[in-house]
Short mmCIF file of C-alpha atoms in Angstrom, two decimals:
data_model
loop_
_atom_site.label_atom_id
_atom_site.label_comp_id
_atom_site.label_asym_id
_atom_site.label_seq_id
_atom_site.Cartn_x
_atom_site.Cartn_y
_atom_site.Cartn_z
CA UNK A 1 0.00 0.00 0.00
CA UNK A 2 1.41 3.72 -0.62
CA UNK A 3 1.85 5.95 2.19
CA UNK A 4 -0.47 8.34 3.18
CA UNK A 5 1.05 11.39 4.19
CA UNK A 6 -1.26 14.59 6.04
CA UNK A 7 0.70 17.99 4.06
CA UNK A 8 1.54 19.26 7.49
CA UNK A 9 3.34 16.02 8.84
CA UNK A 10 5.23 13.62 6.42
CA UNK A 11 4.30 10.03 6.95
CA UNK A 12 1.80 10.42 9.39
CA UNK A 13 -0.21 7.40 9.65
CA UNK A 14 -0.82 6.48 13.56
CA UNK A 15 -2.86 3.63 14.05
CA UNK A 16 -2.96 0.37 15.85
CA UNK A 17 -2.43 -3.20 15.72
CA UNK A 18 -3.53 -6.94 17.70
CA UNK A 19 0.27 -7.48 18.32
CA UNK A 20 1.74 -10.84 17.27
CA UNK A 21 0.62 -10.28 13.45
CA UNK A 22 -2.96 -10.61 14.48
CA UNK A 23 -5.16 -7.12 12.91
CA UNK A 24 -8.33 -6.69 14.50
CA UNK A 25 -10.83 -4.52 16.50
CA UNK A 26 -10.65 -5.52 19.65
CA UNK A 27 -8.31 -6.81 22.25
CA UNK A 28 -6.94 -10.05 22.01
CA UNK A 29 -8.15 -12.99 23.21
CA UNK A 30 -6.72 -13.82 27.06
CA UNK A 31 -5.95 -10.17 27.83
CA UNK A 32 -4.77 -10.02 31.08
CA UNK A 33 -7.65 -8.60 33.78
CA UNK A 34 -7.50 -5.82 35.64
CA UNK A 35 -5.79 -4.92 38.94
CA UNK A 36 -4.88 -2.56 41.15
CA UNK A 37 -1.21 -1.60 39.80
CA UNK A 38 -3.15 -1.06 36.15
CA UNK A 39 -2.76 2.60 35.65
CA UNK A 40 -4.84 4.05 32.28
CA UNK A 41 -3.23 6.66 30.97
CA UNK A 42 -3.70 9.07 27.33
CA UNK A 43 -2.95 12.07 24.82
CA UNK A 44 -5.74 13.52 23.50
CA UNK A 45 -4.95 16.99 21.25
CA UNK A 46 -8.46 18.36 21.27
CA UNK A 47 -8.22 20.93 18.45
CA UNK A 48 -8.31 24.61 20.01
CA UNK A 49 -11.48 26.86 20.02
CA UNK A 50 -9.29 29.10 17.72
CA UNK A 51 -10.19 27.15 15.04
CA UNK A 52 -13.85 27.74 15.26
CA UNK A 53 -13.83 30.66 13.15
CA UNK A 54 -12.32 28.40 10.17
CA UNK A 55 -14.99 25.23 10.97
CA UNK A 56 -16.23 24.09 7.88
CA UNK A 57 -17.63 20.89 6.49
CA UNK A 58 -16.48 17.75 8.90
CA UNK A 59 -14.87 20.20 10.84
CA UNK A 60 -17.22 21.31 13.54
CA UNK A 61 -16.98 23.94 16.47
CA UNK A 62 -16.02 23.06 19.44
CA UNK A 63 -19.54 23.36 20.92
CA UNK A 64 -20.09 20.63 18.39
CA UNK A 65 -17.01 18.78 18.94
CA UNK A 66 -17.25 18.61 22.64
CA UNK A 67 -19.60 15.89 23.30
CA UNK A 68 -17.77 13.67 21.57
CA UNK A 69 -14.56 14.72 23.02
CA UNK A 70 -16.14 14.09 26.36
CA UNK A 71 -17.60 10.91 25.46
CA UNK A 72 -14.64 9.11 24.82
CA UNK A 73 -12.43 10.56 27.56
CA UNK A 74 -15.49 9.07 29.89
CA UNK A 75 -15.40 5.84 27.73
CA UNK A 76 -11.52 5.35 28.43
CA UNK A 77 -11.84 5.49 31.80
CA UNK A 78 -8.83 7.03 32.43
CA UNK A 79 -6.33 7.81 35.14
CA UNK A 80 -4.22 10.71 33.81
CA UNK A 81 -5.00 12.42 30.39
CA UNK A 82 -2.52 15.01 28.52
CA UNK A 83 -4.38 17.59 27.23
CA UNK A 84 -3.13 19.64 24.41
CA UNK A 85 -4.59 22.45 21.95
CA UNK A 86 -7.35 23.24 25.07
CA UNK A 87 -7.07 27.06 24.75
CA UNK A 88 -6.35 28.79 28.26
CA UNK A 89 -7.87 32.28 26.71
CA UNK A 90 -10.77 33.83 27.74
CA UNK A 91 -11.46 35.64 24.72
CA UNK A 92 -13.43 33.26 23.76
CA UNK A 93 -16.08 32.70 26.18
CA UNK A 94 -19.18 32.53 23.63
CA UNK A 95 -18.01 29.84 22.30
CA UNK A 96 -17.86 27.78 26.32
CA UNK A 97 -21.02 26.70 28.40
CA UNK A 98 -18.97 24.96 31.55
CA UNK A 99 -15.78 27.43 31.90
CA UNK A 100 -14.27 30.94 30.85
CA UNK A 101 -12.06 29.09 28.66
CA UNK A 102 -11.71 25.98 26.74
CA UNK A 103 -9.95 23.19 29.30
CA UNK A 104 -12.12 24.82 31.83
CA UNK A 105 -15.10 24.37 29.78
CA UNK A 106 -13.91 20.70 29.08
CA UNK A 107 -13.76 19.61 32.73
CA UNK A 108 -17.23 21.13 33.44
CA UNK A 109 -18.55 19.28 30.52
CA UNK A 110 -16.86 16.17 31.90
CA UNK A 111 -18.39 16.65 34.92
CA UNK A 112 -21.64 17.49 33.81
CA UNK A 113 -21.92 13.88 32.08
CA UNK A 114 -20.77 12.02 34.74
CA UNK A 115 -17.65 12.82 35.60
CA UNK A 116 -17.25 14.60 38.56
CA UNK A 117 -14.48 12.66 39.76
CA UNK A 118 -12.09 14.66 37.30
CA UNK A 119 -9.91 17.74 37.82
CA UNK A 120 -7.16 19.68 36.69
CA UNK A 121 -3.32 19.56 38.43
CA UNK A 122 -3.35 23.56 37.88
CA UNK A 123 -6.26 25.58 36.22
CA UNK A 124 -4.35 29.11 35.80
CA UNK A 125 -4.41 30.14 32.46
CA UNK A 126 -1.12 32.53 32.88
CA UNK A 127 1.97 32.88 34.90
CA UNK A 128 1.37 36.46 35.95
CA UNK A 129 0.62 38.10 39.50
CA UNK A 130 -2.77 38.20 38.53
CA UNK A 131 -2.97 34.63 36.39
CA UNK A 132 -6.09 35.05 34.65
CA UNK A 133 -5.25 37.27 32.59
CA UNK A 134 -1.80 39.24 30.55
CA UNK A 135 -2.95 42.57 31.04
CA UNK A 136 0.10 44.66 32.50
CA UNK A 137 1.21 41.11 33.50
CA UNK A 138 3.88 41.03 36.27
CA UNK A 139 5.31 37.74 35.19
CA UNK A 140 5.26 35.09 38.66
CA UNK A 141 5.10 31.08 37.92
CA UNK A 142 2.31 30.05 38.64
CA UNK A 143 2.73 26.77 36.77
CA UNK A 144 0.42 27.93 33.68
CA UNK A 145 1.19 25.77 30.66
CA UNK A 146 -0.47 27.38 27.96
CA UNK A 147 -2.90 24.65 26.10
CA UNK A 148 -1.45 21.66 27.47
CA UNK A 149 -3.19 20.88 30.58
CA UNK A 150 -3.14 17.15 32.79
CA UNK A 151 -6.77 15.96 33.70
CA UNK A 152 -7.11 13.31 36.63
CA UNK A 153 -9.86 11.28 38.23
CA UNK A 154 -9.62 12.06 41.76
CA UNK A 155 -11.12 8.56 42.66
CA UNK A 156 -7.89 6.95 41.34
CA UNK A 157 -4.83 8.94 41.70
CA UNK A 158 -3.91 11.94 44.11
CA UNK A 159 -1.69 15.19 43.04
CA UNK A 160 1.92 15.17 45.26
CA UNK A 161 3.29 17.81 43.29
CA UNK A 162 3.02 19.70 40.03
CA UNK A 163 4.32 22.56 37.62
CA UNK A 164 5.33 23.54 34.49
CA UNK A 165 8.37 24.26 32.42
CA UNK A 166 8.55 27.02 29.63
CA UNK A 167 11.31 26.03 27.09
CA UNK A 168 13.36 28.30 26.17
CA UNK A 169 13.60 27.18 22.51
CA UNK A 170 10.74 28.97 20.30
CA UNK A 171 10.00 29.73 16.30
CA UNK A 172 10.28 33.94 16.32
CA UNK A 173 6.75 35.03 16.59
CA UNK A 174 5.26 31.99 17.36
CA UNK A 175 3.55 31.15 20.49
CA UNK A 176 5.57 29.95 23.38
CA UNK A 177 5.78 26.17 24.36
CA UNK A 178 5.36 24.39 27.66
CA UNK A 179 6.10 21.06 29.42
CA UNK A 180 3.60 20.73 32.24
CA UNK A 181 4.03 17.79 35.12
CA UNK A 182 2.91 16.41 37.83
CA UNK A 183 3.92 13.84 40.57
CA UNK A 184 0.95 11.37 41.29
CA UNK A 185 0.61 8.80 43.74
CA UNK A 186 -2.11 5.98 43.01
CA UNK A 187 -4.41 5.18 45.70
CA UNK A 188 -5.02 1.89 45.59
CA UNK A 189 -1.58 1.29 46.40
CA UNK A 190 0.66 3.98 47.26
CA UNK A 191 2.91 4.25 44.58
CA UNK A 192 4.00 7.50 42.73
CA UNK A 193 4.67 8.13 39.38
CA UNK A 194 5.84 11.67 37.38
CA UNK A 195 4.08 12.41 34.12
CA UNK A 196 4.00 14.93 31.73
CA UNK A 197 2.82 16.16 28.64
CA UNK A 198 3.61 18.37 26.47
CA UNK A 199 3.19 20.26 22.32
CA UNK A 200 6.35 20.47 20.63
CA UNK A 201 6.52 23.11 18.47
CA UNK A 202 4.69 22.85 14.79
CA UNK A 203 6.44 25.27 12.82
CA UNK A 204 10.29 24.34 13.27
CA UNK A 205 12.50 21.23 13.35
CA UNK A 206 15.52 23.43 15.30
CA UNK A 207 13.00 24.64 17.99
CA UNK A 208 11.27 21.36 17.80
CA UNK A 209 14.46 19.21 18.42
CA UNK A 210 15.75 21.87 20.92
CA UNK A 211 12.63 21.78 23.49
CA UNK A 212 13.05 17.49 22.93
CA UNK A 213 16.66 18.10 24.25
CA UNK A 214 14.92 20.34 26.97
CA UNK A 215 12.04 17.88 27.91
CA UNK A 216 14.70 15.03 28.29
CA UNK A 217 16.87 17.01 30.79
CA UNK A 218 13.62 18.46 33.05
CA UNK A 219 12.44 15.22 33.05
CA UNK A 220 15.72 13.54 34.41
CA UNK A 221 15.64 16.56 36.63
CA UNK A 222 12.56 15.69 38.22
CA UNK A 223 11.85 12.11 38.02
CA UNK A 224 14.19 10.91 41.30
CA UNK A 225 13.54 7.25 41.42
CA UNK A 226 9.71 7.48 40.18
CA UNK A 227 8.99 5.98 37.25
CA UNK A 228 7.61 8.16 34.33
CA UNK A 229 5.42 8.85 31.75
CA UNK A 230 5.36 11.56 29.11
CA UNK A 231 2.69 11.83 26.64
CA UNK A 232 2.18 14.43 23.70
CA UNK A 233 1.47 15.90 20.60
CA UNK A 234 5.51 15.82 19.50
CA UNK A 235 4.46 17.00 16.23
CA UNK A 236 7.24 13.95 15.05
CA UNK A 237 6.29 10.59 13.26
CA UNK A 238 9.42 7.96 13.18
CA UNK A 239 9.57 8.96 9.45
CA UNK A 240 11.52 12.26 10.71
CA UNK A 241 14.74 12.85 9.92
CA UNK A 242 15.55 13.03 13.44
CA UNK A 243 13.43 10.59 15.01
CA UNK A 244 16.66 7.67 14.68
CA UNK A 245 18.27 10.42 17.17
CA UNK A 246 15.22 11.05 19.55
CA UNK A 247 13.55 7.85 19.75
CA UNK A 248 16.60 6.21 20.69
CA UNK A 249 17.35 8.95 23.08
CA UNK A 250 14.06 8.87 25.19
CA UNK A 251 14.42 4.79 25.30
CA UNK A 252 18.40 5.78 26.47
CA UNK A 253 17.25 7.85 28.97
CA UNK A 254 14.98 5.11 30.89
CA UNK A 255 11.43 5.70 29.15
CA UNK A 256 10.80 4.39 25.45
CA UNK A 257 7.66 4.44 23.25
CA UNK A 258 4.71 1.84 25.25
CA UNK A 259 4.58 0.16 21.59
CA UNK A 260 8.28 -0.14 21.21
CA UNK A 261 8.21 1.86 17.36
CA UNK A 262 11.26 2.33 15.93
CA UNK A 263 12.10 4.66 13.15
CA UNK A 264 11.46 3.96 9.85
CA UNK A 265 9.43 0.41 10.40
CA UNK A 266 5.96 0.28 10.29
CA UNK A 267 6.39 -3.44 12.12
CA UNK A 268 7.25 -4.37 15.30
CA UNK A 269 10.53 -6.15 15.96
CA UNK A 270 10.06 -6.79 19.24
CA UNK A 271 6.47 -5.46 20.81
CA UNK A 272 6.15 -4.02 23.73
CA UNK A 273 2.99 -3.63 24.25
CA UNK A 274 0.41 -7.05 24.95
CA UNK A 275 -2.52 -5.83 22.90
CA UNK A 276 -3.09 -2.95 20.26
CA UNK A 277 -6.14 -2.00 18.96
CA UNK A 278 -6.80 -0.23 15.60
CA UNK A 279 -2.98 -0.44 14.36
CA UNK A 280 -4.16 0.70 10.82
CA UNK A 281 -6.10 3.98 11.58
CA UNK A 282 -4.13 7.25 11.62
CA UNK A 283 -4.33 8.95 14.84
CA UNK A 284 -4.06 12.15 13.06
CA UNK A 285 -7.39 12.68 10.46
CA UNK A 286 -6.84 16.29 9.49
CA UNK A 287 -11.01 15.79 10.07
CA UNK A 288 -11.34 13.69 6.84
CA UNK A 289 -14.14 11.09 7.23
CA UNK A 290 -13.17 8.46 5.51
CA UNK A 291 -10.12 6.52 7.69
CA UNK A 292 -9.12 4.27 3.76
CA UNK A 293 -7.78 7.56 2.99
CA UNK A 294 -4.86 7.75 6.49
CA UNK A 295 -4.48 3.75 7.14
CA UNK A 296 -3.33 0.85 6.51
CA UNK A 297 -6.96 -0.85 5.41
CA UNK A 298 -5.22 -3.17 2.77
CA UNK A 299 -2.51 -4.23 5.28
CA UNK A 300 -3.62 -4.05 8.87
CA UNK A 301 -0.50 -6.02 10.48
CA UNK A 302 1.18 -2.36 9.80
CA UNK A 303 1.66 -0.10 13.06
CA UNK A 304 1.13 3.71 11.56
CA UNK A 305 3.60 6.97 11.76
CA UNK A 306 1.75 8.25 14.52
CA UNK A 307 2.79 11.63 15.83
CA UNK A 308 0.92 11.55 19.56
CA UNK A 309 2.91 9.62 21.85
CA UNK A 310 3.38 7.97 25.05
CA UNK A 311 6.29 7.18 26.41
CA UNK A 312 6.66 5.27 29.83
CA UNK A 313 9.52 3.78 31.92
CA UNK A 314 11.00 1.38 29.88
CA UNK A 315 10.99 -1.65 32.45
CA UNK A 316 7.14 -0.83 32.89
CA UNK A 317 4.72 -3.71 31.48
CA UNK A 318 2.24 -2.86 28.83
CA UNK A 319 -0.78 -3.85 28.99
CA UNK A 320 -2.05 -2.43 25.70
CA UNK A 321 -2.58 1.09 23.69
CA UNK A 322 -5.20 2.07 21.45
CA UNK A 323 -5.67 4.98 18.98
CA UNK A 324 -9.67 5.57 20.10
CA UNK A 325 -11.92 6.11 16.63
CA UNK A 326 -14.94 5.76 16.25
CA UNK A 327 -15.08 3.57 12.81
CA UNK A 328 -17.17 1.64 10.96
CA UNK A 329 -15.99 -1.57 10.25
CA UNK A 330 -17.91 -2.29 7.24
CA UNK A 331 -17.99 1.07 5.59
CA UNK A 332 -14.24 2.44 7.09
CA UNK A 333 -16.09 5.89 7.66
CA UNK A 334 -15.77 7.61 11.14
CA UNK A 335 -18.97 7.56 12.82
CA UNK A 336 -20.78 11.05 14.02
CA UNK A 337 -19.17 14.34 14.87
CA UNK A 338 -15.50 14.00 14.37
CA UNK A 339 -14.42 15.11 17.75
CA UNK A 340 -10.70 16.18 16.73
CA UNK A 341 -8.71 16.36 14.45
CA UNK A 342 -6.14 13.66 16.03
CA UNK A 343 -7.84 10.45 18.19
CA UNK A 344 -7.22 9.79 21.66
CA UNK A 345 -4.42 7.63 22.23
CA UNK A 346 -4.43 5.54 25.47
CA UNK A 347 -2.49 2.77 27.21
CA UNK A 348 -2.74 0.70 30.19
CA UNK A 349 0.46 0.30 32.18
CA UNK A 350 1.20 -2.13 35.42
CA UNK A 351 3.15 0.28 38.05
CA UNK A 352 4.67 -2.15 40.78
#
């Protein structure tokens, strides 16, 4: 089959597999059952609210959008979510029902379906005196982290500690970039963890490989003993030309992709990973309905160029990960409102 490449991202194809050679929709046969060390964790890149004003055809507003979004978040039944494109500004609070802005108007949609057992590790939109908003901003941290936001279910796992990190790295009149964190501690059984999350920078490979250098070295900085896990919108499939440097770097530095991808292979040498699910739809749709036109329909053995990741303490085990779309099997076309324009990607780790 011939690639199928989105024009902003070469070889982006993200999609998921039944490890073992096996394609499929749904987990494998024998998956392992729950238990209390299972921690579910994701990446979701929700498309900002800035975008509304350029909605056309599948691509709806986020009023539209947000059910969906909301939907599947509940459906996942997740732990710890990275959040990224959820617009921190205010200036566009006629377009919100739950919150002055859009990850505030996220969680109270959450909530209001159900959810009211998730929150936010830090809900100021800026790092000012006064954080919520810039004007004649006296610049204090107050661990604002632009769109990238981590959302929790309180039932599950507790906040220790938690931040941000601005990187210094940054495309000349482009918006800044952040790394936020947070140290959580699972309470079923005491142990902690660090994640983080995080939007590397769209517009240039220097400042995108620089902040990658700078996410490595806060990470080492903060992680101690705990393990980790760092999810994201790296705006980098393992078609880059520098993914041989960085994917091999992050697995160097203790914490290496959950489905063990390596650059240029759209197979698995040696999974990581115990089940996949939906190896051969893109995670990344640019809104277009029809998934034959960003997978691997013809070939579904394939594992896609994904460019949302989750990385996780390499000597973690791997339950399974799953690019969330909501396909039809018979007719490939995405069902309903298309809630993003990437999928949530999820996976279900064992911390001992």
């Amino acid at each position: 089959m011939k690639s199928k490449f989105h024009p902003k991202v070469l070889g982006v194809v993200c999609a998921t597999l039944l490890v073992g050679g096996l394609a499929g929709q749904g987990p494998a046969t024998g998956a392992a059952e729950s238990s209390a060390n299972d921690l579910r964790v994701g990446s979701f890149n929700v498309t900002g609210v800035h975008t509304d004003s350029k909605a056309t055809g599948e691509h709806r507003t986020w009023r539209e959008r947000r059910p969906k979004v909301v939907a599947q978040i509940l459906a996942a039944k997740l732990d710890v979510l990275g959040l990224q494109e959820a617009n921190q500004s205010a200036s566009y609070k006629n377009n919100f029902t739950y919150g002055e802005n859009q990850y505030l108007d996220l969680k109270g949609a959450i909530r209001a379906m159900g959810g009211s057992n998730y929150a936010l590790t830090n809900e100021n939109p800026y790092n000012c005196v006064k954080p919520r908003s810039t004007y004649k901003c006296v610049y204090k941290d107050q661990g604002a982290t632009s769109s990238n936001r981590i959302l929790y279910n309180t039932n599950t796992v507790s906040v220790v500690r938690q931040g941000g990190h601005e990187f210094d790295a940054v495309t000349p009149g482009k918006p800044k970039r952040f790394l936020a964190w947070a140290v959580f501690k699972m309470k079923a059984t005491g142990k902690q963890f660090l994640f983080t999350n995080t939007h590397l920078d769209p517009y240039s490979i220097a400042a995108r490989t620089q902040q990658w250098d700078e996410l490595i070295a806060k990470t080492n900085s903060l992680k101690g003993s705990l393990p980790v896990v760092a999810v994201g919108d790296y705006n980098t499939s393992k078609f880059s030309a520098y993914a041989p440097t960085y994917l091999p770097r992050m697995k160097a530095n203790g914490y290496g992709d959950v489905v063990n991808q390596e650059s240029r292979r759209t197979t698995l040498r040696t999974p990581r990973a115990e089940t996949v699910r939906r190896a051969w739809v893109n995670s990344f749709s640019a809104f277009r309905r029809n998934v034959a036109d960003y997978g691997y329909e013809d070939n579904r053995t394939k594992i896609g160029n994904g460019i949302d990741w989750i990385f996780a303490t390499n000597s973690l085990r791997v339950k399974a990960w799953e690019v969330v779309v909501d396909v039809d099997a018979r007719t490939l076309l995405l069902r309903g409102v298309i809630p993003s324009d990437h999928a949530l990607v999820r996976a279900t780790l064992v911390l001992r």
